[in-house]
mmCIF file of C-alpha atoms in Angstrom:
data_model
loop_
_atom_site.group_PDB
_atom_site.id
_atom_site.type_symbol
_atom_site.label_atom_id
_atom_site.label_comp_id
_atom_site.label_asym_id
_atom_site.label_seq_id
_atom_site.Cartn_x
_atom_site.Cartn_y
_atom_site.Cartn_z
ATOM 1 C CA MET A 1 0.000 0.000 0.000
ATOM 2 C CA PHE A 2 2.875 2.369 0.798
ATOM 3 C CA ARG A 3 4.365 1.928 -2.688
ATOM 4 C CA LEU A 4 1.025 2.704 -4.334
ATOM 5 C CA LEU A 5 0.651 5.892 -2.284
ATOM 6 C CA PHE A 6 4.245 6.837 -3.017
ATOM 7 C CA LEU A 7 3.718 6.499 -6.777
ATOM 8 C CA ALA A 8 0.313 8.221 -6.563
ATOM 9 C CA LEU A 9 1.990 11.242 -4.957
ATOM 10 C CA PHE A 10 4.348 11.509 -7.914
ATOM 11 C CA PHE A 11 1.427 11.124 -10.327
ATOM 12 C CA PHE A 12 -0.533 13.934 -8.656
ATOM 13 C CA ALA A 13 2.571 16.120 -8.484
ATOM 14 C CA GLY A 14 2.878 15.613 -12.253
ATOM 15 C CA VAL A 15 -0.799 16.523 -12.684
ATOM 16 C CA ILE A 16 -0.295 19.767 -10.774
ATOM 17 C CA LEU A 17 2.842 20.636 -12.760
ATOM 18 C CA GLY A 18 0.942 19.930 -15.980
ATOM 19 C CA GLN A 19 -1.745 22.404 -14.952
ATOM 20 C CA VAL A 20 0.843 25.032 -14.060
ATOM 21 C CA PHE A 21 2.752 24.681 -17.328
ATOM 22 C CA SER A 22 -0.415 24.590 -19.449
ATOM 23 C CA SER A 23 -1.091 28.193 -18.466
ATOM 24 C CA GLN A 24 1.995 29.136 -20.523
ATOM 25 C CA VAL A 25 0.440 27.863 -23.770
ATOM 26 C CA PRO A 26 -0.268 30.701 -26.260
ATOM 27 C CA ASP A 27 -3.801 31.535 -27.358
ATOM 28 C CA ALA A 28 -3.067 30.283 -30.888
ATOM 29 C CA ALA A 29 -3.095 26.732 -29.502
ATOM 30 C CA GLY A 30 -6.858 26.532 -30.058
ATOM 31 C CA GLU A 31 -6.437 26.901 -33.815
ATOM 32 C CA GLU A 32 -3.624 24.345 -33.846
ATOM 33 C CA LEU A 33 -5.689 21.861 -31.825
ATOM 34 C CA THR A 34 -8.675 22.307 -34.139
ATOM 35 C CA ARG A 35 -6.434 21.701 -37.164
ATOM 36 C CA TYR A 36 -4.902 18.653 -35.459
ATOM 37 C CA LEU A 37 -8.290 17.134 -34.632
ATOM 38 C CA THR A 38 -9.607 17.806 -38.121
ATOM 39 C CA ASP A 39 -6.503 16.194 -39.642
ATOM 40 C CA PHE A 40 -6.948 13.241 -37.282
ATOM 41 C CA LEU A 41 -10.455 12.649 -38.595
ATOM 42 C CA GLU A 42 -9.302 12.964 -42.219
ATOM 43 C CA VAL A 43 -6.582 10.362 -41.645
ATOM 44 C CA GLU A 44 -9.118 8.115 -39.948
ATOM 45 C CA ARG A 45 -11.487 8.456 -42.904
ATOM 46 C CA ALA A 46 -8.660 7.607 -45.309
ATOM 47 C CA ASP A 47 -8.421 4.245 -43.512
ATOM 48 C CA GLN A 48 -4.818 4.530 -42.350
ATOM 49 C CA SER A 49 -5.495 1.656 -39.951
ATOM 50 C CA PRO A 50 -1.918 0.253 -39.691
ATOM 51 C CA CYS A 51 -0.565 3.679 -38.707
ATOM 52 C CA ALA A 52 -3.473 4.318 -36.361
ATOM 53 C CA ALA A 53 -3.074 0.897 -34.738
ATOM 54 C CA LEU A 54 0.658 1.412 -34.247
ATOM 55 C CA SER A 55 0.108 4.858 -32.780
ATOM 56 C CA ALA A 56 -2.591 3.537 -30.457
ATOM 57 C CA ALA A 57 -0.344 0.661 -29.369
ATOM 58 C CA VAL A 58 2.387 3.127 -28.423
ATOM 59 C CA LEU A 59 -0.095 5.291 -26.497
ATOM 60 C CA TYR A 60 -1.554 2.326 -24.634
ATOM 61 C CA PHE A 61 1.565 0.297 -23.891
ATOM 62 C CA ARG A 62 4.343 2.873 -23.361
ATOM 63 C CA TYR A 63 3.865 3.654 -19.671
ATOM 64 C CA PRO A 64 2.679 0.208 -18.477
ATOM 65 C CA LEU A 65 5.433 -1.587 -20.379
ATOM 66 C CA ALA A 66 8.054 0.869 -19.119
ATOM 67 C CA ALA A 67 6.848 0.254 -15.561
ATOM 68 C CA PHE A 68 7.082 -3.498 -16.056
ATOM 69 C CA LEU A 69 10.600 -3.346 -17.495
ATOM 70 C CA MET A 70 11.857 -1.130 -14.667
ATOM 71 C CA GLY A 71 11.166 -3.999 -12.307
ATOM 72 C CA PHE A 72 14.262 -5.700 -13.712
ATOM 73 C CA ALA A 73 16.685 -2.916 -12.729
ATOM 74 C CA SER A 74 17.707 -1.280 -9.484
ATOM 75 C CA ILE A 75 17.544 2.127 -11.202
ATOM 76 C CA GLY A 76 13.782 1.594 -11.284
ATOM 77 C CA VAL A 77 13.758 2.956 -7.733
ATOM 78 C CA VAL A 78 14.441 6.374 -9.253
ATOM 79 C CA LEU A 79 12.934 5.970 -12.722
ATOM 80 C CA LEU A 80 9.523 4.625 -11.674
ATOM 81 C CA PRO A 81 8.557 7.692 -9.607
ATOM 82 C CA LEU A 82 9.865 9.974 -12.373
ATOM 83 C CA THR A 83 7.948 8.045 -15.036
ATOM 84 C CA THR A 84 4.811 8.189 -12.917
ATOM 85 C CA GLY A 85 5.219 11.948 -12.546
ATOM 86 C CA ALA A 86 5.739 12.287 -16.316
ATOM 87 C CA PHE A 87 2.566 10.267 -16.939
ATOM 88 C CA GLY A 88 0.571 12.644 -14.736
ATOM 89 C CA PHE A 89 2.238 15.719 -16.213
ATOM 90 C CA PHE A 90 1.613 14.934 -19.889
ATOM 91 C CA LEU A 91 -1.946 13.796 -19.263
ATOM 92 C CA SER A 92 -2.798 16.894 -17.250
ATOM 93 C CA PHE A 93 -1.027 19.230 -19.663
ATOM 94 C CA SER A 94 -2.950 17.793 -22.626
ATOM 95 C CA VAL A 95 -6.329 17.976 -20.914
ATOM 96 C CA CYS A 96 -5.670 21.533 -19.698
ATOM 97 C CA CYS A 97 -4.684 22.613 -23.220
ATOM 98 C CA PHE A 98 -7.982 21.291 -24.578
ATOM 99 C CA THR A 99 -9.903 23.034 -21.816
ATOM 100 C CA ALA A 100 -8.031 26.332 -22.225
ATOM 101 C CA ALA A 101 -8.489 26.303 -25.991
ATOM 102 C CA PHE A 102 -12.141 25.242 -26.194
ATOM 103 C CA GLY A 103 -13.680 26.054 -22.800
ATOM 104 C CA SER A 104 -16.411 23.674 -21.724
ATOM 105 C CA ASP A 105 -16.302 21.954 -25.126
ATOM 106 C CA GLY A 106 -12.624 21.244 -24.410
ATOM 107 C CA VAL A 107 -13.613 19.111 -21.440
ATOM 108 C CA LEU A 108 -15.804 16.981 -23.707
ATOM 109 C CA LEU A 109 -13.086 16.812 -26.371
ATOM 110 C CA ALA A 110 -10.503 15.762 -23.797
ATOM 111 C CA LEU A 111 -12.907 13.132 -22.505
ATOM 112 C CA ALA A 112 -13.438 11.823 -26.048
ATOM 113 C CA VAL A 113 -9.719 11.728 -26.794
ATOM 114 C CA PHE A 114 -8.293 10.613 -23.439
ATOM 115 C CA GLY A 115 -11.218 9.153 -21.471
ATOM 116 C CA LEU A 116 -11.195 5.523 -22.556
ATOM 117 C CA ARG A 117 -7.405 5.390 -22.766
ATOM 118 C CA CYS A 118 -7.002 6.718 -19.221
ATOM 119 C CA ALA A 119 -9.695 4.408 -17.867
ATOM 120 C CA VAL A 120 -7.652 1.482 -19.181
ATOM 121 C CA THR A 121 -4.017 2.582 -18.932
ATOM 122 C CA LEU A 122 -4.002 4.180 -15.471
ATOM 123 C CA PRO A 123 -5.074 1.071 -13.526
ATOM 124 C CA CYS A 124 -2.851 -1.150 -15.688
ATOM 125 C CA TYR A 125 0.094 1.165 -15.120
ATOM 126 C CA PHE A 126 -0.242 1.133 -11.340
ATOM 127 C CA LEU A 127 -0.892 -2.626 -11.249
ATOM 128 C CA LEU A 128 2.452 -3.090 -13.001
ATOM 129 C CA ALA A 129 4.377 -0.212 -11.393
ATOM 130 C CA VAL A 130 3.790 -1.161 -7.754
ATOM 131 C CA PRO A 131 5.280 -4.691 -8.011
ATOM 132 C CA SER A 132 8.058 -3.325 -10.216
ATOM 133 C CA LEU A 133 8.945 -0.761 -7.573
ATOM 134 C CA GLU A 134 9.066 -3.528 -4.985
ATOM 135 C CA ARG A 135 11.440 -5.569 -7.178
ATOM 136 C CA SER A 136 13.568 -2.490 -7.913
ATOM 137 C CA VAL A 137 13.925 -1.711 -4.208
ATOM 138 C CA THR A 138 15.050 -5.274 -3.569
ATOM 139 C CA LEU A 139 17.529 -5.105 -6.434
ATOM 140 C CA ALA A 140 18.851 -1.767 -5.160
ATOM 141 C CA CYS A 141 19.348 -3.243 -1.687
ATOM 142 C CA LEU A 142 21.241 -6.148 -3.215
ATOM 143 C CA SER A 143 23.352 -3.752 -5.302
ATOM 144 C CA PHE A 144 24.393 -1.624 -2.342
ATOM 145 C CA GLY A 145 25.570 -4.507 -0.199
ATOM 146 C CA ARG A 146 22.612 -4.899 2.086
ATOM 147 C CA GLY A 147 21.518 -7.942 0.134
ATOM 148 C CA ARG A 148 22.655 -10.349 2.822
ATOM 149 C CA ARG A 149 19.418 -9.661 4.660
ATOM 150 C CA THR A 150 17.217 -9.343 1.582
ATOM 151 C CA ALA A 151 15.387 -12.226 -0.027
ATOM 152 C CA PRO A 152 16.346 -12.936 -3.627
ATOM 153 C CA VAL A 153 14.287 -11.290 -6.339
ATOM 154 C CA VAL A 154 11.836 -13.775 -7.807
ATOM 155 C CA TYR A 155 9.919 -13.226 -11.018
ATOM 156 C CA GLY A 156 7.421 -16.017 -10.599
ATOM 157 C CA ARG A 157 4.220 -17.053 -12.265
ATOM 158 C CA ALA A 158 2.226 -14.176 -10.723
ATOM 159 C CA TRP A 159 4.676 -11.656 -12.218
ATOM 160 C CA TRP A 160 4.288 -12.991 -15.757
ATOM 161 C CA SER A 161 0.557 -13.727 -15.409
ATOM 162 C CA ARG A 162 -0.056 -10.127 -14.358
ATOM 163 C CA LEU A 163 1.748 -8.921 -17.481
ATOM 164 C CA ALA A 164 -0.233 -11.284 -19.735
ATOM 165 C CA VAL A 165 -3.630 -10.351 -18.271
ATOM 166 C CA LEU A 166 -2.933 -6.613 -18.288
ATOM 167 C CA SER A 167 -1.569 -6.801 -21.836
ATOM 168 C CA GLY A 168 -4.872 -8.365 -22.860
ATOM 169 C CA VAL A 169 -6.771 -5.586 -21.098
ATOM 170 C CA LEU A 170 -4.617 -2.950 -22.800
ATOM 171 C CA LEU A 171 -5.111 -4.594 -26.192
ATOM 172 C CA ALA A 172 -8.890 -4.750 -25.726
ATOM 173 C CA GLY A 173 -8.944 -1.103 -24.640
ATOM 174 C CA MET A 174 -6.828 -0.128 -27.628
ATOM 175 C CA CYS A 175 -9.200 -1.879 -30.042
ATOM 176 C CA ALA A 176 -12.236 -0.251 -28.434
ATOM 177 C CA ASP A 177 -10.498 3.107 -28.568
ATOM 178 C CA LEU A 178 -9.710 2.723 -32.277
ATOM 179 C CA MET A 179 -13.382 2.027 -32.978
ATOM 180 C CA LEU A 180 -15.084 4.488 -30.616
ATOM 181 C CA THR A 181 -12.859 7.557 -30.305
ATOM 182 C CA PRO A 182 -13.173 8.669 -33.957
ATOM 183 C CA LEU A 183 -16.969 8.403 -33.713
ATOM 184 C CA PHE A 184 -17.167 10.457 -30.515
ATOM 185 C CA LEU A 185 -14.647 12.969 -31.791
ATOM 186 C CA ARG A 186 -16.406 13.410 -35.137
ATOM 187 C CA GLN A 187 -19.743 14.055 -33.453
ATOM 188 C CA LEU A 188 -18.248 16.576 -31.046
ATOM 189 C CA LEU A 189 -16.320 18.435 -33.741
ATOM 190 C CA GLU A 190 -19.329 18.596 -36.051
ATOM 191 C CA ARG A 191 -21.402 20.004 -33.195
ATOM 192 C CA MET A 192 -18.688 22.516 -32.286
ATOM 193 C CA LEU A 193 -18.022 23.655 -35.855
ATOM 194 C CA ALA A 194 -21.742 23.964 -36.601
ATOM 195 C CA GLY A 195 -22.276 26.102 -33.498
#
């Protein structure tokens, strides 16, 4: 429980920093975001599915997979909290940019773009990051000579099963996102541009 709270503190610190830095975004960002979202829908209509699937895979798997891999290194003690903070920062910064650029419609746009992904990736990230932090702490203790009193690091069946199950969850979320997000986004943009 302590490790989860520790990582959650870094996540929320990243969220706060993202909000602070988003206030520095120029007013022209609204036009750029509108152009980006319009281009996104045009690419989606052109059926660029391999590129879209690859992009979605990167968005879904980057933080959870990074958290998992850091469980194999003692440097994960430092990198996991920093990665968690970066996750919170970039998510918050993106959502705040949408909100600053589009007002109340920005909240709906951010929900359409990030809602499903966050609902899937955040729990998966923390379910992988907490055990990885535990393994990294053990590896760090072994590295700095206090390993005589530390149990060996074991990557057992639960470790690999967790990765397999959460990878399936991430893959299912990614597929749902590829099908649903363009529909939600198109409806919101058509409503916004018509109004």
